[in-house]
Each structure stands twice: as structure tokens, then as C-alpha cells.
Short mmCIF file of C-alpha atoms in Angstrom, two decimals:
data_model
loop_
_atom_site.label_atom_id
_atom_site.label_comp_id
_atom_site.label_asym_id
_atom_site.label_seq_id
_atom_site.Cartn_x
_atom_site.Cartn_y
_atom_site.Cartn_z
CA UNK A 1 -11.13 -41.65 66.43
CA UNK A 2 -10.10 -41.03 63.01
CA UNK A 3 -6.30 -41.49 62.11
CA UNK A 4 -4.29 -38.26 62.52
CA UNK A 5 -2.93 -37.23 59.26
CA UNK A 6 0.72 -37.29 58.95
CA UNK A 7 2.53 -34.15 57.94
CA UNK A 8 4.72 -34.20 54.89
CA UNK A 9 7.48 -31.64 54.54
CA UNK A 10 7.81 -30.10 51.23
CA UNK A 11 10.84 -31.39 49.26
CA UNK A 12 14.07 -29.44 49.91
CA UNK A 13 14.74 -29.18 46.35
CA UNK A 14 10.96 -28.40 45.12
CA UNK A 15 10.00 -25.31 43.47
CA UNK A 16 9.29 -22.15 45.36
CA UNK A 17 5.75 -22.09 44.84
CA UNK A 18 5.21 -25.83 46.11
CA UNK A 19 7.45 -25.09 49.11
CA UNK A 20 5.35 -21.98 49.94
CA UNK A 21 2.04 -23.97 49.49
CA UNK A 22 3.85 -26.70 51.80
CA UNK A 23 2.65 -29.34 48.91
CA UNK A 24 5.01 -32.01 47.62
CA UNK A 25 6.58 -30.92 44.40
CA UNK A 26 6.76 -33.34 41.62
CA UNK A 27 10.22 -32.11 40.73
CA UNK A 28 9.46 -31.77 36.94
CA UNK A 29 11.72 -29.29 35.09
CA UNK A 30 11.60 -26.70 33.69
CA UNK A 31 8.04 -26.53 35.14
CA UNK A 32 6.23 -28.65 37.55
CA UNK A 33 2.51 -30.00 36.57
CA UNK A 34 1.25 -28.06 39.74
CA UNK A 35 2.50 -24.61 38.50
CA UNK A 36 1.65 -25.43 34.92
CA UNK A 37 -2.10 -26.48 35.83
CA UNK A 38 -2.30 -23.05 37.88
CA UNK A 39 -0.61 -21.00 35.00
CA UNK A 40 1.86 -19.54 37.30
CA UNK A 41 5.64 -19.18 36.98
CA UNK A 42 7.72 -22.22 38.31
CA UNK A 43 10.94 -21.39 39.77
CA UNK A 44 13.55 -23.55 41.35
CA UNK A 45 16.24 -22.55 43.64
CA UNK A 46 19.70 -23.27 42.06
CA UNK A 47 21.71 -26.13 43.19
CA UNK A 48 24.80 -24.03 43.26
CA UNK A 49 23.70 -22.09 46.49
CA UNK A 50 21.87 -22.45 49.74
CA UNK A 51 20.91 -18.86 49.71
CA UNK A 52 17.36 -17.73 48.83
CA UNK A 53 19.04 -14.01 48.25
CA UNK A 54 21.46 -14.53 45.17
CA UNK A 55 25.05 -13.67 45.12
CA UNK A 56 25.85 -10.49 43.01
CA UNK A 57 28.59 -10.29 40.52
CA UNK A 58 29.84 -6.58 39.65
CA UNK A 59 29.45 -5.30 36.13
CA UNK A 60 26.95 -7.83 35.20
CA UNK A 61 24.73 -7.12 32.11
CA UNK A 62 20.95 -6.34 32.08
CA UNK A 63 19.24 -9.95 32.84
CA UNK A 64 16.66 -11.45 30.58
CA UNK A 65 13.92 -13.74 31.53
CA UNK A 66 15.39 -17.38 31.87
CA UNK A 67 13.55 -19.81 29.50
CA UNK A 68 12.32 -21.54 32.45
CA UNK A 69 10.42 -18.56 33.87
CA UNK A 70 8.55 -17.74 30.43
CA UNK A 71 4.96 -19.13 31.35
CA UNK A 72 2.92 -15.78 31.56
CA UNK A 73 0.75 -15.50 34.92
CA UNK A 74 -2.90 -14.96 34.48
CA UNK A 75 -2.56 -11.40 35.71
CA UNK A 76 0.33 -10.54 33.53
CA UNK A 77 -0.99 -8.59 30.21
CA UNK A 78 0.20 -10.82 27.35
CA UNK A 79 0.92 -7.96 25.17
CA UNK A 80 3.07 -6.29 27.89
CA UNK A 81 4.81 -9.46 28.37
CA UNK A 82 5.69 -10.07 24.63
CA UNK A 83 6.42 -6.47 24.38
CA UNK A 84 9.36 -7.17 27.07
CA UNK A 85 10.72 -10.23 25.24
CA UNK A 86 10.79 -8.27 21.98
CA UNK A 87 12.62 -5.36 23.52
CA UNK A 88 15.04 -6.99 25.89
CA UNK A 89 16.12 -10.25 24.40
CA UNK A 90 17.85 -9.31 20.86
CA UNK A 91 20.29 -6.66 22.59
CA UNK A 92 21.16 -7.84 26.22
CA UNK A 93 22.82 -11.49 26.60
CA UNK A 94 21.53 -13.52 29.43
CA UNK A 95 23.28 -13.10 32.58
CA UNK A 96 23.45 -16.02 35.23
CA UNK A 97 19.97 -17.30 36.50
CA UNK A 98 19.26 -15.34 39.90
CA UNK A 99 21.69 -12.82 39.75
CA UNK A 100 21.10 -9.10 40.54
CA UNK A 101 22.33 -6.28 37.86
CA UNK A 102 24.04 -3.90 40.22
CA UNK A 103 24.42 -1.51 37.49
CA UNK A 104 20.76 -1.26 36.59
CA UNK A 105 20.04 -0.85 40.46
CA UNK A 106 22.35 1.90 40.69
CA UNK A 107 20.79 3.89 37.93
CA UNK A 108 17.15 3.17 39.32
CA UNK A 109 18.37 4.67 42.55
CA UNK A 110 19.84 7.54 41.04
CA UNK A 111 16.52 8.06 39.11
CA UNK A 112 14.52 7.78 42.22
CA UNK A 113 16.85 9.91 44.84
CA UNK A 114 18.15 12.49 42.25
CA UNK A 115 17.47 12.66 38.56
CA UNK A 116 13.66 12.79 38.73
CA UNK A 117 13.92 16.12 40.31
CA UNK A 118 15.56 17.65 37.33
CA UNK A 119 12.56 16.90 35.22
CA UNK A 120 9.78 18.27 37.89
CA UNK A 121 8.57 21.51 37.95
CA UNK A 122 8.33 21.57 41.80
CA UNK A 123 6.84 19.19 44.40
CA UNK A 124 3.34 19.04 43.15
CA UNK A 125 4.89 16.93 40.17
CA UNK A 126 7.58 15.43 41.78
CA UNK A 127 5.64 12.32 42.86
CA UNK A 128 4.70 11.41 39.14
CA UNK A 129 8.20 11.51 38.00
CA UNK A 130 9.60 9.76 41.26
CA UNK A 131 6.74 7.10 41.74
CA UNK A 132 4.14 6.98 38.75
CA UNK A 133 6.76 6.82 35.90
CA UNK A 134 9.02 3.97 37.38
CA UNK A 135 5.93 2.00 38.05
CA UNK A 136 4.90 2.49 34.28
CA UNK A 137 8.39 1.55 33.38
CA UNK A 138 7.77 -1.86 35.03
CA UNK A 139 5.23 -2.60 32.44
CA UNK A 140 6.74 -0.96 29.35
CA UNK A 141 10.60 -1.73 29.03
CA UNK A 142 11.03 1.12 26.53
CA UNK A 143 10.42 3.63 29.31
CA UNK A 144 12.66 1.75 32.00
CA UNK A 145 15.70 2.18 29.28
CA UNK A 146 14.55 5.67 28.99
CA UNK A 147 15.09 6.19 32.87
CA UNK A 148 18.17 4.44 33.03
CA UNK A 149 19.64 6.26 30.00
CA UNK A 150 19.10 9.81 31.66
CA UNK A 151 20.20 8.45 35.14
CA UNK A 152 23.56 7.30 33.55
CA UNK A 153 23.67 10.59 31.84
CA UNK A 154 23.01 12.44 35.02
CA UNK A 155 25.65 10.61 36.67
CA UNK A 156 28.40 11.08 33.65
CA UNK A 157 27.69 14.68 33.98
CA UNK A 158 28.67 14.96 37.52
CA UNK A 159 31.54 12.83 37.09
CA UNK A 160 35.21 14.11 36.46
CA UNK A 161 36.94 13.31 33.03
CA UNK A 162 38.04 9.81 33.10
CA UNK A 163 36.90 5.99 32.79
CA UNK A 164 34.04 6.57 35.11
CA UNK A 165 32.53 9.34 33.07
CA UNK A 166 33.06 7.51 29.85
CA UNK A 167 31.48 4.56 31.24
CA UNK A 168 28.30 6.20 32.33
CA UNK A 169 28.27 7.95 28.83
CA UNK A 170 28.52 4.74 26.97
CA UNK A 171 25.86 3.10 29.26
CA UNK A 172 23.59 5.90 28.74
CA UNK A 173 23.89 5.71 24.98
CA UNK A 174 23.20 2.16 25.09
CA UNK A 175 19.79 2.61 27.09
CA UNK A 176 19.03 5.28 24.93
CA UNK A 177 19.10 3.16 21.73
CA UNK A 178 17.17 0.53 23.30
CA UNK A 179 14.38 3.01 24.42
CA UNK A 180 14.17 4.47 21.12
CA UNK A 181 13.96 0.99 19.51
CA UNK A 182 11.37 -0.27 21.88
CA UNK A 183 9.24 2.78 21.54
CA UNK A 184 9.33 2.41 17.49
CA UNK A 185 7.77 -1.09 18.23
CA UNK A 186 4.79 0.23 19.81
CA UNK A 187 4.50 3.83 18.03
CA UNK A 188 1.83 2.43 15.75
CA UNK A 189 -0.30 0.77 18.45
CA UNK A 190 -0.52 3.61 21.05
CA UNK A 191 -3.55 3.50 23.28
CA UNK A 192 -4.68 4.43 26.71
CA UNK A 193 -2.84 1.51 28.20
CA UNK A 194 0.48 2.69 26.94
CA UNK A 195 0.08 6.61 26.37
CA UNK A 196 1.35 7.42 29.68
CA UNK A 197 4.72 5.52 29.02
CA UNK A 198 5.11 6.76 25.48
CA UNK A 199 4.50 10.24 26.68
CA UNK A 200 7.12 10.52 29.51
CA UNK A 201 9.83 8.55 27.23
CA UNK A 202 9.42 11.23 24.37
CA UNK A 203 9.76 13.93 27.27
CA UNK A 204 12.86 12.05 28.77
CA UNK A 205 14.60 11.52 25.44
CA UNK A 206 14.37 15.32 24.73
CA UNK A 207 16.08 15.97 28.00
CA UNK A 208 18.66 13.47 26.73
CA UNK A 209 19.03 15.16 23.43
CA UNK A 210 19.90 18.70 25.30
CA UNK A 211 21.99 16.90 28.11
CA UNK A 212 24.07 14.63 25.97
CA UNK A 213 26.33 17.47 24.42
CA UNK A 214 26.97 19.15 27.76
CA UNK A 215 27.92 15.92 29.32
CA UNK A 216 30.46 14.91 26.22
CA UNK A 217 31.77 18.44 26.16
CA UNK A 218 31.46 18.09 22.37
CA UNK A 219 29.46 21.33 21.55
CA UNK A 220 29.66 23.17 18.38
CA UNK A 221 27.22 25.89 17.38
CA UNK A 222 24.09 26.29 19.22
CA UNK A 223 21.88 26.34 16.51
CA UNK A 224 23.34 23.76 14.64
CA UNK A 225 23.28 21.35 17.53
CA UNK A 226 19.35 22.44 18.15
CA UNK A 227 18.48 21.67 14.66
CA UNK A 228 20.25 18.15 15.20
CA UNK A 229 17.90 18.07 18.59
CA UNK A 230 14.97 18.83 16.60
CA UNK A 231 15.46 16.52 13.67
CA UNK A 232 16.35 13.48 16.19
CA UNK A 233 13.12 13.96 18.36
CA UNK A 234 10.95 14.48 15.51
CA UNK A 235 12.05 11.60 13.74
CA UNK A 236 12.36 9.05 16.66
CA UNK A 237 10.10 9.82 19.30
CA UNK A 238 7.17 12.16 17.98
CA UNK A 239 4.19 10.54 19.72
CA UNK A 240 2.99 13.30 21.60
CA UNK A 241 0.57 14.67 19.21
CA UNK A 242 -1.81 11.88 19.01
CA UNK A 243 -1.90 11.09 22.64
CA UNK A 244 -2.10 14.09 24.37
CA UNK A 245 -5.52 14.01 25.10
CA UNK A 246 -5.50 10.67 26.68
CA UNK A 247 -2.53 11.65 28.78
CA UNK A 248 -4.51 15.01 30.12
CA UNK A 249 -7.30 12.69 31.21
CA UNK A 250 -5.05 10.23 33.13
CA UNK A 251 -2.83 10.18 36.07
CA UNK A 252 -0.23 12.39 34.29
CA UNK A 253 -2.88 15.33 33.76
CA UNK A 254 -0.74 17.58 36.46
CA UNK A 255 2.20 17.46 34.04
CA UNK A 256 -0.40 19.37 31.51
CA UNK A 257 -1.86 21.69 34.18
CA UNK A 258 -1.21 25.27 35.11
CA UNK A 259 0.47 25.91 38.40
CA UNK A 260 -0.54 29.52 39.68
CA UNK A 261 0.90 29.38 42.78
CA UNK A 262 4.56 29.48 41.23
CA UNK A 263 6.12 32.96 40.01
CA UNK A 264 5.40 33.45 36.33
CA UNK A 265 7.28 35.50 33.61
CA UNK A 266 5.50 38.83 32.69
CA UNK A 267 2.93 38.46 30.21
CA UNK A 268 4.57 40.67 27.81
CA UNK A 269 4.66 37.92 25.29
CA UNK A 270 1.37 38.82 23.45
CA UNK A 271 3.11 42.12 22.40
CA UNK A 272 6.11 40.16 21.26
CA UNK A 273 3.54 37.74 19.23
CA UNK A 274 1.83 40.63 17.67
CA UNK A 275 5.02 42.33 16.55
CA UNK A 276 6.00 38.93 14.83
CA UNK A 277 2.60 38.70 13.06
CA UNK A 278 2.84 42.09 11.75
CA UNK A 279 6.30 41.59 10.71
CA UNK A 280 5.25 38.63 8.99
CA UNK A 281 2.41 40.34 7.18
CA UNK A 282 4.64 43.13 5.92
CA UNK A 283 7.23 40.61 4.45
CA UNK A 284 4.80 38.86 2.92
CA UNK A 285 3.39 42.45 0.88
CA UNK A 286 7.01 43.25 -0.08
CA UNK A 287 8.03 39.59 -1.05
CA UNK A 288 5.46 37.43 -2.83
CA UNK A 289 7.67 34.35 -2.48
CA UNK A 290 7.56 34.80 1.32
CA UNK A 291 6.36 31.94 3.11
CA UNK A 292 3.59 33.74 5.12
CA UNK A 293 1.50 30.57 5.97
CA UNK A 294 4.27 28.36 7.32
CA UNK A 295 5.52 31.29 9.40
CA UNK A 296 1.73 31.99 10.38
CA UNK A 297 1.55 28.56 11.60
CA UNK A 298 4.91 28.39 13.65
CA UNK A 299 4.08 31.78 15.20
CA UNK A 300 0.59 30.35 16.40
CA UNK A 301 2.14 27.57 18.14
CA UNK A 302 4.88 29.78 19.72
CA UNK A 303 2.00 32.01 20.73
CA UNK A 304 0.42 29.22 22.70
CA UNK A 305 3.59 27.77 24.22
CA UNK A 306 4.35 31.45 25.67
CA UNK A 307 0.85 31.80 26.92
CA UNK A 308 1.37 28.75 28.64
CA UNK A 309 4.55 29.63 30.16
CA UNK A 310 3.19 33.02 31.39
CA UNK A 311 0.25 31.14 33.04
CA UNK A 312 2.33 28.81 35.10
CA UNK A 313 2.48 25.62 32.93
CA UNK A 314 5.20 22.93 33.15
CA UNK A 315 7.95 24.46 31.18
CA UNK A 316 9.91 21.41 29.93
CA UNK A 317 6.47 20.08 28.55
CA UNK A 318 5.75 23.63 26.99
CA UNK A 319 9.32 23.63 25.37
CA UNK A 320 9.12 19.89 24.22
CA UNK A 321 5.65 20.09 22.54
CA UNK A 322 6.63 23.09 20.23
CA UNK A 323 9.28 21.00 18.91
CA UNK A 324 6.75 18.59 17.46
CA UNK A 325 4.42 21.25 16.38
CA UNK A 326 6.30 23.44 14.18
CA UNK A 327 6.02 22.80 10.38
CA UNK A 328 8.55 20.54 8.53
CA UNK A 329 9.19 23.61 5.97
CA UNK A 330 9.79 25.84 8.96
CA UNK A 331 12.89 23.33 9.96
CA UNK A 332 14.20 23.75 6.38
CA UNK A 333 13.98 27.56 6.65
CA UNK A 334 16.24 27.38 9.53
CA UNK A 335 18.60 25.37 8.09
CA UNK A 336 18.89 27.93 5.22
CA UNK A 337 19.30 30.60 8.12
CA UNK A 338 16.49 32.77 6.70
CA UNK A 339 16.70 35.81 9.20
CA UNK A 340 12.44 35.81 9.90
CA UNK A 341 12.78 32.21 10.79
CA UNK A 342 15.73 32.89 12.85
CA UNK A 343 14.11 35.85 14.71
CA UNK A 344 11.22 33.41 15.74
CA UNK A 345 13.49 30.79 17.05
CA UNK A 346 14.92 33.54 19.28
CA UNK A 347 11.66 34.02 20.61
CA UNK A 348 11.44 30.25 21.40
CA UNK A 349 14.80 30.52 23.17
CA UNK A 350 13.27 32.28 26.02
CA UNK A 351 11.33 29.17 26.80
CA UNK A 352 14.51 27.03 27.00
CA UNK A 353 16.49 29.74 28.50
CA UNK A 354 13.70 29.72 31.42
CA UNK A 355 15.12 26.19 32.17
CA UNK A 356 18.61 27.15 32.80
CA UNK A 357 18.56 26.05 36.38
CA UNK A 358 18.45 22.06 35.18
CA UNK A 359 21.80 20.54 34.63
CA UNK A 360 20.96 19.33 31.47
CA UNK A 361 19.96 22.73 29.73
CA UNK A 362 22.28 25.26 31.47
CA UNK A 363 22.94 28.22 29.21
CA UNK A 364 21.63 26.69 26.07
CA UNK A 365 19.19 29.46 25.58
CA UNK A 366 21.66 32.09 26.18
CA UNK A 367 23.95 30.70 23.58
CA UNK A 368 21.38 30.30 21.09
CA UNK A 369 19.99 34.02 21.61
CA UNK A 370 23.82 35.02 21.15
CA UNK A 371 24.40 33.35 18.21
CA UNK A 372 21.24 34.20 16.31
CA UNK A 373 21.85 37.95 17.52
CA UNK A 374 25.36 37.50 15.57
CA UNK A 375 23.62 35.67 12.52
CA UNK A 376 21.17 38.70 11.98
CA UNK A 377 22.24 41.90 10.67
CA UNK A 378 21.69 45.47 12.04
CA UNK A 379 18.46 45.61 10.38
CA UNK A 380 16.89 42.61 12.05
CA UNK A 381 18.04 43.48 15.66
CA UNK A 382 14.47 44.99 16.57
CA UNK A 383 12.86 41.91 15.50
CA UNK A 384 14.56 40.17 18.83
CA UNK A 385 14.30 43.23 21.14
CA UNK A 386 11.86 41.53 23.41
CA UNK A 387 14.02 38.63 23.61
CA UNK A 388 16.87 40.59 24.77
CA UNK A 389 14.61 42.15 27.40
CA UNK A 390 12.94 39.19 28.52
CA UNK A 391 16.36 37.08 29.25
CA UNK A 392 18.92 39.85 29.82
CA UNK A 393 21.22 38.32 27.36
CA UNK A 394 23.98 40.59 26.01
CA UNK A 395 24.29 40.46 22.04
CA UNK A 396 27.52 42.29 20.94
CA UNK A 397 26.96 44.91 18.45
CA UNK A 398 27.31 44.00 14.88
#
């Protein structure tokens, strides 16, 4: 009868992988030879605690990957792994090994239970923002920072003035900065593997830009703030144009589709667009210096946006795409407070006014319409009559 094989219990201080496989661990640090040969991450239980679940300390900083855990497993995309290190390491000091970051967990819980709803049209796309976007964020740290930034701002917006509100606002700014920095590192290397993450972050960052003045209560004139939002988003997260076809063909496609089951605004916008186009032609006939081509392009993209809105498209995506589509010269005409440029912007304000039910938008649209109405003289009031009818906003007489 063959000798019975003697069972050898794994060493108590062996690595997790050897203990799970019930084999003797050579206890080589930082990486045992078994894990090295199998190309897997080697982790040891800290000698300072006998608990597998680590102790938690408050106010810890965002953890980075400890040096002993940097062996990339075979199933992990090396480019994604490297991207994580590039984004996270320079900006976050390491926290003690094995500790949880309660602040980041709080922000992720806020996203998964509350904040995601504020960027969703309805239940048909809520699942994407609640589940698919966080899953993408696990592979793309710049998107994770974007999620945490908006969640922190949401908490800050709903906090009374005081230290908690200030803390959440600072935290939101930190994550927002890291998100934009991370996206800038991959902006020139966008492909089908990261297009969804880039698209989601660009939308989240525009929401952040609208929400921040409302959270900090540092609001000035609506037009000036909106131009600053345009400048920031176009200069830092302008990635939608080159990837929209990839996004439309993938898991995020419902965000770009129409929802005919929802109430839509009356399709009178075509008459408004026709009126703007006629006025543009007349102005060009009266003044050879009138920049008709720039205005034609801007009106055409506005027509696309209003048409999508009337057909039940995702309002937030519609509103944000126009920001990236308008010609740079039109931005300059707005800064110069050119009347026709302002009249066109008032029509765009109808779109953002339709988002007023979201905490991050509020009365942005109404503020903008009233301000433009005050800037335009009596001769230009007829050019925004449709805007007033569509929104019900009151503009005091000049």
C-alpha cells in the first residue's frame, strides 16, 4: 500500500495566493517566486494585524498601488495599468498599505445612489450612468476622478454653509483637476477602448462647470460665467467630436438615441431657426462686414440641437454637444456682445432652461435669457420673441 501523502499546512505568514492554493510559500519579498512565475500580484498580510479586513482610519488620502503590488497580471491591459500609475502616482501621497479610503468610498456611494440620477434623462439610461460608467471608471482613472468630483460637489451643494461644505468643495476641485489632467494624457490616443470613458468624462465635466458657481455661491453675470464655461470645456475636455461615432456604436448608444415615450417640447423651433436665418441674410445684405458664414454655421448646429430636443433626445448631451460645435469666431463675437450673436445664444438658452430641474443647472437658462434681453435694445426684442414664448421668461421692458 503506498505511503499516505502528508498534508503540509501553508505557512501562516505566506502570501495570500499561496495560502489560497494551499501550497508552501517561499516567503520571498516583495514577490515570491510562485507568484512571479505565474505573473500574478503577490500580497502579504501585514504583520501589524491579524485581520484580513484592514482597519480604517478617517480622512485618509487616495491610495496608490504599493511598490510590492506593481506586477501586472496577465489579464490586465498594460496600457490601462500604466495609465493608472501616470494619473494617480504624481498627485496622491501613498497611504498605509491595506487601508481603505473612506472619503472616496463615500463619494462613490453618493454617485451610485444619488448623483447618477442628476445626469440621467430617465430610467432607460439610468443604468448606464449608475453601473456602466463606474465600471468604465475602474479601468480609466481619469473618469473615476470625474465621478468623485461631481459627487463631492453634489454633497457640497446640499450642505449648509460651514466646514463640511468647504471640505466637499475643495475635494471636488482636487478630483476635477486630476480628471482633466488624466484625460489630457490620453486625448491624443483615443480609440474604441477608451472612447466611452472620455465621452462620459466630458459630459460630467460640463455638468461640473455649471454646478460649481451654484455650489460656491460666487455667481456673477450669467453671460460672463457661460463664456467661461465654454472656454474651459472647449479647451480642456473637447473630445466628443472625434469619438461620437464610436460611442454611438457601443454600450453608450442609448445616450445618443431619441426617447419618443417622453413628453417633448412643441416643434416650433424650425420656425425660430428660419427666422434667424432670414435675419442673418438681411443683416449681410445691409452690412458687407457682417460675418454671415460664421453665423450660418452656428445657426445650423443650433438647428440640429433644437430638432433633437423636440424629438426626445438626451437633453444634457444635446446641450453640451453644441458647446463643442460652435465656431471659435462665434465665441469672440459673443465676448464683443454683438447683438445677433446674443440673439442666437438666447435660443440656445431654451435648451439649458429645459434642464432647470437638475440641481446643477437651476435657473441658469432664465438668468441668461433675462440678461440677454436687457443687453439687446428695443430694435432686437423681436429676434428673441420665440425664446420668451418657449420658456415663459419675463424680460422687463427697456
